[in-house]
Tab-separated table of C-alpha atoms in Angstrom:
chain	number	residue	atom	x	y	z
A	1	UNK	CA	0.000	0.000	0.000
A	2	UNK	CA	1.353	3.426	-0.976
A	3	UNK	CA	1.795	6.250	1.479
A	4	UNK	CA	-0.976	8.821	1.538
A	5	UNK	CA	-0.237	12.369	0.412
A	6	UNK	CA	-0.391	13.557	4.039
A	7	UNK	CA	1.993	10.819	5.208
A	8	UNK	CA	4.483	11.761	2.499
A	9	UNK	CA	4.266	15.407	3.549
A	10	UNK	CA	4.824	14.422	7.189
A	11	UNK	CA	8.039	12.609	6.253
A	12	UNK	CA	9.293	15.547	4.189
A	13	UNK	CA	8.503	18.019	6.954
A	14	UNK	CA	10.114	15.794	9.579
A	15	UNK	CA	13.385	15.767	7.671
A	16	UNK	CA	13.450	19.522	7.097
A	17	UNK	CA	12.460	20.185	10.712
A	18	UNK	CA	15.643	18.612	12.001
A	19	UNK	CA	14.300	15.137	12.679
A	20	UNK	CA	11.619	15.694	15.320
A	21	UNK	CA	8.019	16.965	15.323
A	22	UNK	CA	5.248	17.086	17.880
A	23	UNK	CA	1.797	15.653	17.284
A	24	UNK	CA	0.327	19.067	18.045
A	25	UNK	CA	2.357	20.677	15.270
A	26	UNK	CA	1.036	18.092	12.847
A	27	UNK	CA	-2.618	18.410	13.827
A	28	UNK	CA	-2.389	22.206	13.581
A	29	UNK	CA	-0.634	22.125	10.208
A	30	UNK	CA	-2.966	19.638	8.540
A	31	UNK	CA	-6.184	20.763	10.266
A	32	UNK	CA	-7.144	17.230	11.222
A	33	UNK	CA	-7.980	15.509	14.480
A	34	UNK	CA	-5.475	14.017	16.902
A	35	UNK	CA	-6.927	10.577	16.084
A	36	UNK	CA	-6.264	11.055	12.374
A	37	UNK	CA	-2.667	12.112	12.939
A	38	UNK	CA	-2.168	9.271	15.410
A	39	UNK	CA	-3.279	6.772	12.750
A	40	UNK	CA	-0.816	8.270	10.246
A	41	UNK	CA	2.024	8.174	12.757
A	42	UNK	CA	1.264	4.587	13.755
A	43	UNK	CA	1.339	3.482	10.115
A	44	UNK	CA	4.612	5.315	9.499
A	45	UNK	CA	6.068	3.796	12.658
A	46	UNK	CA	4.949	0.286	11.678
A	47	UNK	CA	6.829	0.687	8.405
A	48	UNK	CA	9.967	1.834	10.206
A	49	UNK	CA	9.871	5.301	8.667
A	50	UNK	CA	9.529	7.194	11.958
A	51	UNK	CA	10.090	6.490	15.642
A	52	UNK	CA	7.337	7.363	18.090
A	53	UNK	CA	8.470	9.471	21.053
A	54	UNK	CA	6.523	11.148	23.829
A	55	UNK	CA	4.320	13.783	22.229
A	56	UNK	CA	5.393	13.198	18.628
A	57	UNK	CA	7.824	11.493	16.252
A	58	UNK	CA	11.462	11.562	15.282
A	59	UNK	CA	13.570	10.143	12.480
A	60	UNK	CA	14.743	6.645	13.382
A	61	UNK	CA	18.366	5.565	13.561
A	62	UNK	CA	18.955	2.938	10.873
A	63	UNK	CA	21.692	0.326	11.007
A	64	UNK	CA	19.825	-1.686	8.405
A	65	UNK	CA	17.610	-0.795	5.507
A	66	UNK	CA	13.833	-0.606	5.518
A	67	UNK	CA	11.957	-3.613	4.218
A	68	UNK	CA	11.900	-3.991	0.457
A	69	UNK	CA	8.099	-3.735	0.419
A	70	UNK	CA	8.265	-0.407	2.273
A	71	UNK	CA	10.947	0.969	-0.029
A	72	UNK	CA	8.878	0.043	-3.071
A	73	UNK	CA	6.117	2.470	-2.087
A	74	UNK	CA	8.155	5.356	-0.633
A	75	UNK	CA	8.214	8.218	-3.172
A	76	UNK	CA	7.105	5.797	-5.900
A	77	UNK	CA	6.020	8.523	-8.318
A	78	UNK	CA	9.363	10.277	-7.863
A	79	UNK	CA	11.257	7.056	-8.544
A	80	UNK	CA	9.218	6.470	-11.696
A	81	UNK	CA	10.061	9.962	-12.934
A	82	UNK	CA	13.731	9.389	-12.171
A	83	UNK	CA	13.576	6.108	-14.105
A	84	UNK	CA	11.995	7.790	-17.120
A	85	UNK	CA	14.581	10.580	-17.080
A	86	UNK	CA	17.487	8.143	-17.013
A	87	UNK	CA	15.966	5.868	-19.672
A	88	UNK	CA	15.729	8.837	-22.037
A	89	UNK	CA	19.479	9.464	-21.652
A	90	UNK	CA	20.580	6.021	-22.819
A	91	UNK	CA	21.382	5.737	-26.547
A	92	UNK	CA	20.661	2.643	-28.597
A	93	UNK	CA	23.436	0.077	-28.383
A	94	UNK	CA	24.862	1.288	-25.065
A	95	UNK	CA	26.064	-1.053	-22.331
A	96	UNK	CA	24.944	-0.312	-18.769
A	97	UNK	CA	25.123	-1.529	-15.210
A	98	UNK	CA	21.948	-1.461	-13.120
A	99	UNK	CA	22.550	-1.670	-9.379
A	100	UNK	CA	20.436	-2.765	-6.450
A	101	UNK	CA	17.355	-1.089	-5.051
A	102	UNK	CA	13.943	0.163	-5.998
A	103	UNK	CA	15.034	3.233	-7.978
A	104	UNK	CA	17.209	1.228	-10.425
A	105	UNK	CA	14.214	-1.108	-10.642
A	106	UNK	CA	12.156	1.839	-11.924
A	107	UNK	CA	14.877	2.629	-14.471
A	108	UNK	CA	14.441	-0.916	-15.788
A	109	UNK	CA	10.665	-0.495	-15.901
A	110	UNK	CA	11.110	2.673	-17.981
A	111	UNK	CA	13.161	0.776	-20.586
A	112	UNK	CA	10.181	-1.245	-21.834
A	113	UNK	CA	10.238	0.513	-25.235
A	114	UNK	CA	13.960	1.236	-25.536
A	115	UNK	CA	15.391	0.462	-29.010
A	116	UNK	CA	18.228	-1.686	-27.675
A	117	UNK	CA	20.783	-2.063	-24.859
A	118	UNK	CA	23.035	-4.543	-23.124
A	119	UNK	CA	22.338	-4.527	-19.377
A	120	UNK	CA	24.433	-6.170	-16.652
A	121	UNK	CA	22.662	-6.368	-13.301
A	122	UNK	CA	22.309	-8.218	-10.014
A	123	UNK	CA	18.845	-6.712	-9.460
A	124	UNK	CA	16.291	-9.519	-9.890
A	125	UNK	CA	13.317	-7.182	-10.312
A	126	UNK	CA	15.187	-5.149	-12.901
A	127	UNK	CA	16.055	-8.306	-14.827
A	128	UNK	CA	12.427	-9.450	-14.805
A	129	UNK	CA	11.250	-6.057	-16.069
A	130	UNK	CA	13.815	-6.082	-18.874
A	131	UNK	CA	12.515	-9.459	-20.072
A	132	UNK	CA	9.559	-7.581	-21.568
A	133	UNK	CA	11.821	-5.875	-24.123
A	134	UNK	CA	13.307	-8.370	-26.635
A	135	UNK	CA	15.715	-5.685	-27.883
A	136	UNK	CA	17.550	-5.635	-24.547
A	137	UNK	CA	20.199	-8.249	-23.808
A	138	UNK	CA	20.322	-8.826	-20.062
A	139	UNK	CA	23.235	-10.446	-18.245
A	140	UNK	CA	22.443	-11.474	-14.680
A	141	UNK	CA	25.234	-11.962	-12.166
A	142	UNK	CA	25.636	-15.052	-10.084
A	143	UNK	CA	25.817	-14.872	-6.328
A	144	UNK	CA	23.787	-15.372	-3.184
A	145	UNK	CA	20.125	-14.389	-3.357
A	146	UNK	CA	18.944	-11.960	-0.691
A	147	UNK	CA	15.231	-12.770	-0.432
A	148	UNK	CA	14.578	-9.661	1.658
A	149	UNK	CA	16.019	-7.391	-1.056
A	150	UNK	CA	15.366	-9.474	-4.178
A	151	UNK	CA	18.902	-9.221	-5.518
A	152	UNK	CA	22.162	-11.181	-5.834
A	153	UNK	CA	25.128	-10.433	-3.605
A	154	UNK	CA	28.594	-11.659	-2.701
A	155	UNK	CA	31.966	-11.970	-4.416
A	156	UNK	CA	30.482	-13.842	-7.397
A	157	UNK	CA	28.183	-10.880	-8.116
A	158	UNK	CA	30.864	-8.228	-7.582
A	159	UNK	CA	33.471	-10.185	-9.533
A	160	UNK	CA	31.100	-10.580	-12.477
A	161	UNK	CA	30.578	-6.804	-12.685
A	162	UNK	CA	34.337	-6.210	-12.593
A	163	UNK	CA	34.717	-8.212	-15.825
A	164	UNK	CA	33.044	-5.406	-17.800
A	165	UNK	CA	33.740	-1.805	-18.736
A	166	UNK	CA	30.389	-0.239	-19.628
A	167	UNK	CA	29.176	3.069	-21.006
A	168	UNK	CA	26.793	3.929	-18.145
A	169	UNK	CA	26.800	2.760	-14.541
A	170	UNK	CA	23.448	3.375	-12.833
A	171	UNK	CA	23.228	2.824	-9.095
A	172	UNK	CA	21.374	3.915	-5.971
A	173	UNK	CA	22.425	4.496	-2.373
A	174	UNK	CA	21.213	3.903	1.147
A	175	UNK	CA	21.774	7.494	2.217
A	176	UNK	CA	23.400	10.774	1.180
A	177	UNK	CA	25.322	12.601	3.870
A	178	UNK	CA	25.535	16.328	4.524
A	179	UNK	CA	29.048	16.449	3.012
A	180	UNK	CA	28.130	14.401	-0.049
A	181	UNK	CA	28.963	10.981	1.384
A	182	UNK	CA	27.307	8.048	-0.420
A	183	UNK	CA	26.310	5.526	2.249
A	184	UNK	CA	25.133	1.902	2.123
A	185	UNK	CA	23.823	-0.562	4.665
A	186	UNK	CA	26.356	-3.393	4.284
A	187	UNK	CA	29.903	-3.947	3.012
A	188	UNK	CA	28.473	-6.218	0.280
A	189	UNK	CA	26.293	-3.420	-1.044
A	190	UNK	CA	29.217	-1.020	-0.871
A	191	UNK	CA	31.544	-3.362	-2.782
A	192	UNK	CA	28.983	-3.796	-5.528
A	193	UNK	CA	28.422	-0.052	-5.932
A	194	UNK	CA	32.188	0.492	-5.993
A	195	UNK	CA	32.465	-2.048	-8.819
A	196	UNK	CA	29.875	-0.067	-10.795
A	197	UNK	CA	31.641	3.245	-10.113
A	198	UNK	CA	35.076	1.914	-11.058
A	199	UNK	CA	34.020	0.144	-14.262
A	200	UNK	CA	31.727	2.699	-15.929
A	201	UNK	CA	32.601	5.486	-18.341
A	202	UNK	CA	29.773	7.672	-17.020
A	203	UNK	CA	28.408	7.112	-13.509
A	204	UNK	CA	24.791	7.987	-12.799
A	205	UNK	CA	23.512	8.165	-9.237
A	206	UNK	CA	19.735	7.754	-8.929
A	207	UNK	CA	18.111	8.638	-5.611
A	208	UNK	CA	14.955	10.437	-4.561
A	209	UNK	CA	15.058	13.276	-2.056
A	210	UNK	CA	14.223	11.003	0.906
A	211	UNK	CA	17.816	9.715	0.801
A	212	UNK	CA	19.303	13.091	1.740
A	213	UNK	CA	20.564	13.013	5.360
A	214	UNK	CA	19.352	9.435	5.741
A	215	UNK	CA	21.708	7.432	7.925
A	216	UNK	CA	23.491	4.265	6.777
A	217	UNK	CA	26.635	2.813	8.354
A	218	UNK	CA	28.962	2.051	5.392
A	219	UNK	CA	30.701	4.792	3.419
A	220	UNK	CA	30.904	3.768	-0.257
A	221	UNK	CA	32.008	6.900	-2.113
A	222	UNK	CA	31.292	10.612	-2.446
A	223	UNK	CA	29.295	12.640	-4.941
A	224	UNK	CA	32.555	13.556	-6.683
A	225	UNK	CA	32.887	9.869	-7.652
A	226	UNK	CA	29.811	10.259	-9.880
A	227	UNK	CA	29.159	12.272	-13.037
A	228	UNK	CA	25.400	12.790	-12.922
A	229	UNK	CA	22.901	12.790	-10.057
A	230	UNK	CA	19.259	12.325	-11.085
A	231	UNK	CA	16.753	13.085	-8.342
A	232	UNK	CA	13.203	14.401	-7.914
A	233	UNK	CA	13.926	17.722	-6.179
A	234	UNK	CA	16.807	20.176	-6.246
A	235	UNK	CA	17.128	21.836	-2.861
A	236	UNK	CA	19.713	24.551	-2.156
A	237	UNK	CA	21.661	21.996	-0.098
A	238	UNK	CA	21.783	19.475	-2.947
A	239	UNK	CA	22.693	22.176	-5.449
A	240	UNK	CA	25.623	23.239	-3.254
A	241	UNK	CA	26.820	19.650	-2.850
A	242	UNK	CA	26.670	19.021	-6.591
A	243	UNK	CA	28.541	22.241	-7.359
A	244	UNK	CA	31.250	21.397	-4.831
A	245	UNK	CA	31.570	17.888	-6.283
A	246	UNK	CA	31.731	19.178	-9.845
A	247	UNK	CA	28.876	16.995	-11.091
A	248	UNK	CA	25.667	17.553	-13.028
A	249	UNK	CA	22.421	17.581	-11.062
A	250	UNK	CA	19.221	16.855	-12.953
A	251	UNK	CA	15.564	16.631	-12.002
């Protein structure tokens, strides 16, 4: 089930408010009852998106990622737009990497009518989506299946990616730090993203605005290790980070 418009606005406000909001602030802002806000907050808490505290909510501390089902519905429209933007950039005959996560999955979904590509991926959902386009040749890595994330991981997966040098490397992240740090939730994820970064002519980071200031424990790279960042919103903070990193930022 997708987040409601009000729930999405609560998450955005929570992040820009420094990570904590009171229930009273929310009821006043949305002109709804305490019971209505409580239901929203309980649903957000059940999904692991917020942490309930006395009198309100705060951003949770994450040492592991949210469930795959939750990530599939967070900012879904934004991820679809990101996928369509990236798909339009890819010329016929190009070779690409597609990394893990729900945003690269939406890139794959947007390639349904592409005139032709070679795609190397460990993302099971991306591979299944690409099967619908006979003009795309898809190479799937080996490795250990992560049922919770619906992808392939481990040295077999990373080693397979390192055998290629592709035109475009497309990957997501667990979180984007205030100084432009690209963060992941496990060393395996980090190693795989590093393989994409190091073996691509042009490196495209895809991440919606919910990833900014989101905590994850493993540092993978920095924005300066990418060439293009495709997202759904350009805030002054993101614009400054992109300028400092010397990369292109595109909505």
